[in-house]
PDB file of C-alpha atoms in Angstrom:
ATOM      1  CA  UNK A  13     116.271  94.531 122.203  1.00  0.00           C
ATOM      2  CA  UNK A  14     114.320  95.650 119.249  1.00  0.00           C
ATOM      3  CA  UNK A  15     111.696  93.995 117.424  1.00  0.00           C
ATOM      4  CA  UNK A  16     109.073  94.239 114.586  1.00  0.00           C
ATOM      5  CA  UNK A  17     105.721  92.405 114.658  1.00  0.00           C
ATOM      6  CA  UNK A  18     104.194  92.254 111.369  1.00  0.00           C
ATOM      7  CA  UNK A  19     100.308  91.148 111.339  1.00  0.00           C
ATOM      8  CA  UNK A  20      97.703  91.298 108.792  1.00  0.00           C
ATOM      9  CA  UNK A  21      98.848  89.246 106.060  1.00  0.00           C
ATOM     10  CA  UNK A  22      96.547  86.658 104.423  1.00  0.00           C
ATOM     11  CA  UNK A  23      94.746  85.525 101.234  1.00  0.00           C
ATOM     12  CA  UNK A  24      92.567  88.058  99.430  1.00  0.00           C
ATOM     13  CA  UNK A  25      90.585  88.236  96.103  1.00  0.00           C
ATOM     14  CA  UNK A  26      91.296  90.431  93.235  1.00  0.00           C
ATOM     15  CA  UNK A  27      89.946  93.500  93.834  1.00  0.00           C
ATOM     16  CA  UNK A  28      89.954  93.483  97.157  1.00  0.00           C
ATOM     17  CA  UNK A  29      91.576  95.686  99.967  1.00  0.00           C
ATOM     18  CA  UNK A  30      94.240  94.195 103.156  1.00  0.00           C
ATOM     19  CA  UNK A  31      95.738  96.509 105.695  1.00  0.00           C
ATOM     20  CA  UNK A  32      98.968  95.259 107.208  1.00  0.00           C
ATOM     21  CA  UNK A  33     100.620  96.483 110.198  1.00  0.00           C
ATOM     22  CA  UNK A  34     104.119  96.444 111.928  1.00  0.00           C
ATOM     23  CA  UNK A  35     104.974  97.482 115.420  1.00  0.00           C
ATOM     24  CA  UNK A  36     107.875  98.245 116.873  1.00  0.00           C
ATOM     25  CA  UNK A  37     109.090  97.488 120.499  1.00  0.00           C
ATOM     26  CA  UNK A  38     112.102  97.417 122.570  1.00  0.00           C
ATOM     27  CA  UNK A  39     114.126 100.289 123.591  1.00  0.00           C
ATOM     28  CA  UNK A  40     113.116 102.576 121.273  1.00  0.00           C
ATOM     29  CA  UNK A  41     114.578 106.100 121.461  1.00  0.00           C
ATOM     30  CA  UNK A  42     113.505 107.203 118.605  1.00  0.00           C
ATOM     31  CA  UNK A  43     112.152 105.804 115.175  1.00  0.00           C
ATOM     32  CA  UNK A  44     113.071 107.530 111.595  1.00  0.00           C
ATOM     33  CA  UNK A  45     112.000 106.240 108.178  1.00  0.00           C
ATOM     34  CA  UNK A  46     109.921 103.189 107.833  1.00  0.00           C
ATOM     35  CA  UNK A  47     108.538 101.196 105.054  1.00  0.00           C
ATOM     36  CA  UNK A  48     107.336  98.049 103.837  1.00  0.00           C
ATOM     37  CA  UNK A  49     109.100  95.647 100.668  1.00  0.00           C
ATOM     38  CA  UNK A  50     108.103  92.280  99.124  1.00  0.00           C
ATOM     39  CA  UNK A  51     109.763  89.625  97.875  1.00  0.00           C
ATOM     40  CA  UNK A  52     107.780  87.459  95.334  1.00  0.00           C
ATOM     41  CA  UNK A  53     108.838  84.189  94.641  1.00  0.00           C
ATOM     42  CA  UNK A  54     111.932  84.121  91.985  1.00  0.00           C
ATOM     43  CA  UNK A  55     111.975  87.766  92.001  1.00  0.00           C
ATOM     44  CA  UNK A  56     113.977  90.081  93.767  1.00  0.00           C
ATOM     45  CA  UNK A  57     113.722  92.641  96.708  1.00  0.00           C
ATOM     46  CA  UNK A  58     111.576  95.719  96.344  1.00  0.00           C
ATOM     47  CA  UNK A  59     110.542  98.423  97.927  1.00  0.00           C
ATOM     48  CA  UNK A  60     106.918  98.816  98.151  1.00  0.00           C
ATOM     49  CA  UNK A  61     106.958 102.255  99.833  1.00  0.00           C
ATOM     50  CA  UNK A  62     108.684 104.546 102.788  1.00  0.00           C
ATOM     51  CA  UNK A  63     107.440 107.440 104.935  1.00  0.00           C
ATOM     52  CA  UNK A  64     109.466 109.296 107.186  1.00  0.00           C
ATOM     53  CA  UNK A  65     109.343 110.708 111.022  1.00  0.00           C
ATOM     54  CA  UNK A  66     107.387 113.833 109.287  1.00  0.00           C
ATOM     55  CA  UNK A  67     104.874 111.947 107.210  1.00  0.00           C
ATOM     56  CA  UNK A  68     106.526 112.601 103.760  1.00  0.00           C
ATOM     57  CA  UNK A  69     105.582 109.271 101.925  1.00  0.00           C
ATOM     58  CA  UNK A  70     107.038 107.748  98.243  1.00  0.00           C
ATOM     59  CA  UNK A  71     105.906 104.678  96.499  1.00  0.00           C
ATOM     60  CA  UNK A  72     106.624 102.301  93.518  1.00  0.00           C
ATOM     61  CA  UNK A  73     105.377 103.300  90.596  1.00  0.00           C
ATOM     62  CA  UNK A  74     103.415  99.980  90.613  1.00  0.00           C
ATOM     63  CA  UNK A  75     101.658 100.386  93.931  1.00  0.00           C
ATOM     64  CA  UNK A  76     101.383 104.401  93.514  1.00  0.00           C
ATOM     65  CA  UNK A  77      97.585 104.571  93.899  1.00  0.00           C
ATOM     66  CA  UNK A  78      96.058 102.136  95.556  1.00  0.00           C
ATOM     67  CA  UNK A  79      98.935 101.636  97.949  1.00  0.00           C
ATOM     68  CA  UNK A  80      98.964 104.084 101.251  1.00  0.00           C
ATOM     69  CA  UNK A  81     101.213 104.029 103.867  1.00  0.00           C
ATOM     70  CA  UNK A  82     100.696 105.712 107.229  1.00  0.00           C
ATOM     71  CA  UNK A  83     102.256 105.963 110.847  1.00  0.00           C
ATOM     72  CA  UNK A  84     101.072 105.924 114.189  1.00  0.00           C
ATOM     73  CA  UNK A  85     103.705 107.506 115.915  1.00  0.00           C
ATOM     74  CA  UNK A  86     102.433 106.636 119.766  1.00  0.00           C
ATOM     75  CA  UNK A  87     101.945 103.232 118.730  1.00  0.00           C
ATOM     76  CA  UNK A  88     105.256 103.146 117.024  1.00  0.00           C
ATOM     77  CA  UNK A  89     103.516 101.466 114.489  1.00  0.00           C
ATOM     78  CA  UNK A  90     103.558 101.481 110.739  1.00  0.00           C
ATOM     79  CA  UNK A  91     100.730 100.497 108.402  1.00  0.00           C
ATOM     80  CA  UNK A  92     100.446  99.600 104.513  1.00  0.00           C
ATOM     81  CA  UNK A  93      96.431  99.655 103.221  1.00  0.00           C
ATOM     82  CA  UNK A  94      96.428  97.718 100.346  1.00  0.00           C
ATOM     83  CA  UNK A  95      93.220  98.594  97.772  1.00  0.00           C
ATOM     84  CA  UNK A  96      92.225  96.946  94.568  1.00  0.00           C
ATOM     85  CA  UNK A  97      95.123  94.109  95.001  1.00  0.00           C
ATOM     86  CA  UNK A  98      96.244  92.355  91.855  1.00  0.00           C
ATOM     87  CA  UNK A  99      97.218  89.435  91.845  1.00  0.00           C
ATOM     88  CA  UNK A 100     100.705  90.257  90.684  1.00  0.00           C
ATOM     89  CA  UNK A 101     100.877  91.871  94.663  1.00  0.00           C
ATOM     90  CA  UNK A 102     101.220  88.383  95.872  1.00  0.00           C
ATOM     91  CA  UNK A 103     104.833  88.340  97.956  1.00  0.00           C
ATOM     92  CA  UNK A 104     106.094  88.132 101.460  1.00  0.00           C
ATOM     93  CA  UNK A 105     106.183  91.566 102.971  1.00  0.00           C
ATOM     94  CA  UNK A 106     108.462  92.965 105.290  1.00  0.00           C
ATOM     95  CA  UNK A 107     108.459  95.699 107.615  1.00  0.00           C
ATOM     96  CA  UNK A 108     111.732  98.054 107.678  1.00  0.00           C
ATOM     97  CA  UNK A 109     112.478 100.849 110.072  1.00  0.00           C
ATOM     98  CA  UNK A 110     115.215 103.052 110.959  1.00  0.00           C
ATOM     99  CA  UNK A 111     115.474 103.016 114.609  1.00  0.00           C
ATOM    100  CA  UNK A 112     118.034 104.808 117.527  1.00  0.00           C
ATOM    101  CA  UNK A 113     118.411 103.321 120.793  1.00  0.00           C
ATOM    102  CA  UNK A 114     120.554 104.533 123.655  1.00  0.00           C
ATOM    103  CA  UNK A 115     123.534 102.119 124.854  1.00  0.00           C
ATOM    104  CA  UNK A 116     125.638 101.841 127.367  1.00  0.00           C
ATOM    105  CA  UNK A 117     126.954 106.136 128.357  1.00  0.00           C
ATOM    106  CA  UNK A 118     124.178 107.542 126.715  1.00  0.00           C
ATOM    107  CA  UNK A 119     125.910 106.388 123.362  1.00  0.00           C
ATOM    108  CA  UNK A 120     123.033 106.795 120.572  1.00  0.00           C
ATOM    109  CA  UNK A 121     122.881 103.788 118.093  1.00  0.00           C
ATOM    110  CA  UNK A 122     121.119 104.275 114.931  1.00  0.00           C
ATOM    111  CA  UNK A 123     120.681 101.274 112.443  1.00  0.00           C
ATOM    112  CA  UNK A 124     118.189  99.275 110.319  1.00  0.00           C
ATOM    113  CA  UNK A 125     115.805  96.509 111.654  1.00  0.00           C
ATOM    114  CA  UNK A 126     113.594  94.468 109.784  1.00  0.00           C
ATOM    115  CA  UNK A 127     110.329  92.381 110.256  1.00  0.00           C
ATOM    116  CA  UNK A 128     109.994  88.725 109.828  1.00  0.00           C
ATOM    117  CA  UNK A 129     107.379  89.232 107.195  1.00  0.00           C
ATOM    118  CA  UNK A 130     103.953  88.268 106.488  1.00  0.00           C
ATOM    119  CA  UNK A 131     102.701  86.409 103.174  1.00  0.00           C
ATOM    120  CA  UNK A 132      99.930  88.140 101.018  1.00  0.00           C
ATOM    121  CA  UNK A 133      98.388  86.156  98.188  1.00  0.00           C
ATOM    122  CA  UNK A 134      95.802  87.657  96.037  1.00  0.00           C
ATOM    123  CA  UNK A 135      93.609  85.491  94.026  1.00  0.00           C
ATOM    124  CA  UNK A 136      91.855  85.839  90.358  1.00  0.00           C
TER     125      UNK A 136
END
């Protein structure tokens, strides 16, 4: 069974910097793409930013910049540092990641799993 542990959410002044993190466990063959999205309230869905197996990264346009989003790939663990937060940042975020296990035969399985999220608020 695979599972995401987010951590590292909390409340934070304008201005000011949070790192969150999201680990992965389970049986884990191997883990592609990952990323972290946010959902603020009345708003939809949206991706915040994605890096792959390789370290290629992307962002939103409205993170690019102060956003960064690394990997530690022993850890199977994914990070998002957060610098000079706005208060418009405030949203639930949620950990995504692209994961393969190994069934039953050997039989690779490759499919989406998510995080339960973590609740950032940034005050003015």
């Amino acid at each position: 069974q695979v599972q995401l542990v987010e951590s590292g959410g909390g409340l934070v002044q304008a201005g000011g910097s949070l790192r969150l993190s999201c680990a992965a466990s389970g049986s884990i063959f191997s883990i592609r793409t990952m990323g972290w999205y946010r959902q603020a309230p009345g708003k939809q869905r949206e991706l915040v930013a994605t890096i792959t197996a390789s370290g290629n990264t992307n962002y939103a346009d409205s993170v690019k910049g102060r956003f960064t989003i690394s990997r530690d790939n022993v850890k199977n663990t994914v990070y998002l540092l957060m610098n000079s937060l706005k208060p418009e940042d405030t949203a639930v975020y949620y950990c995504n990641a692209h994961i393969w296990t190994k069934q039953s035969m050997g039989v690779l399985d490759g499919r989406d799993y998510w995080g339960q999220g973590t609740q950032v608020t940034v005050s003015s």
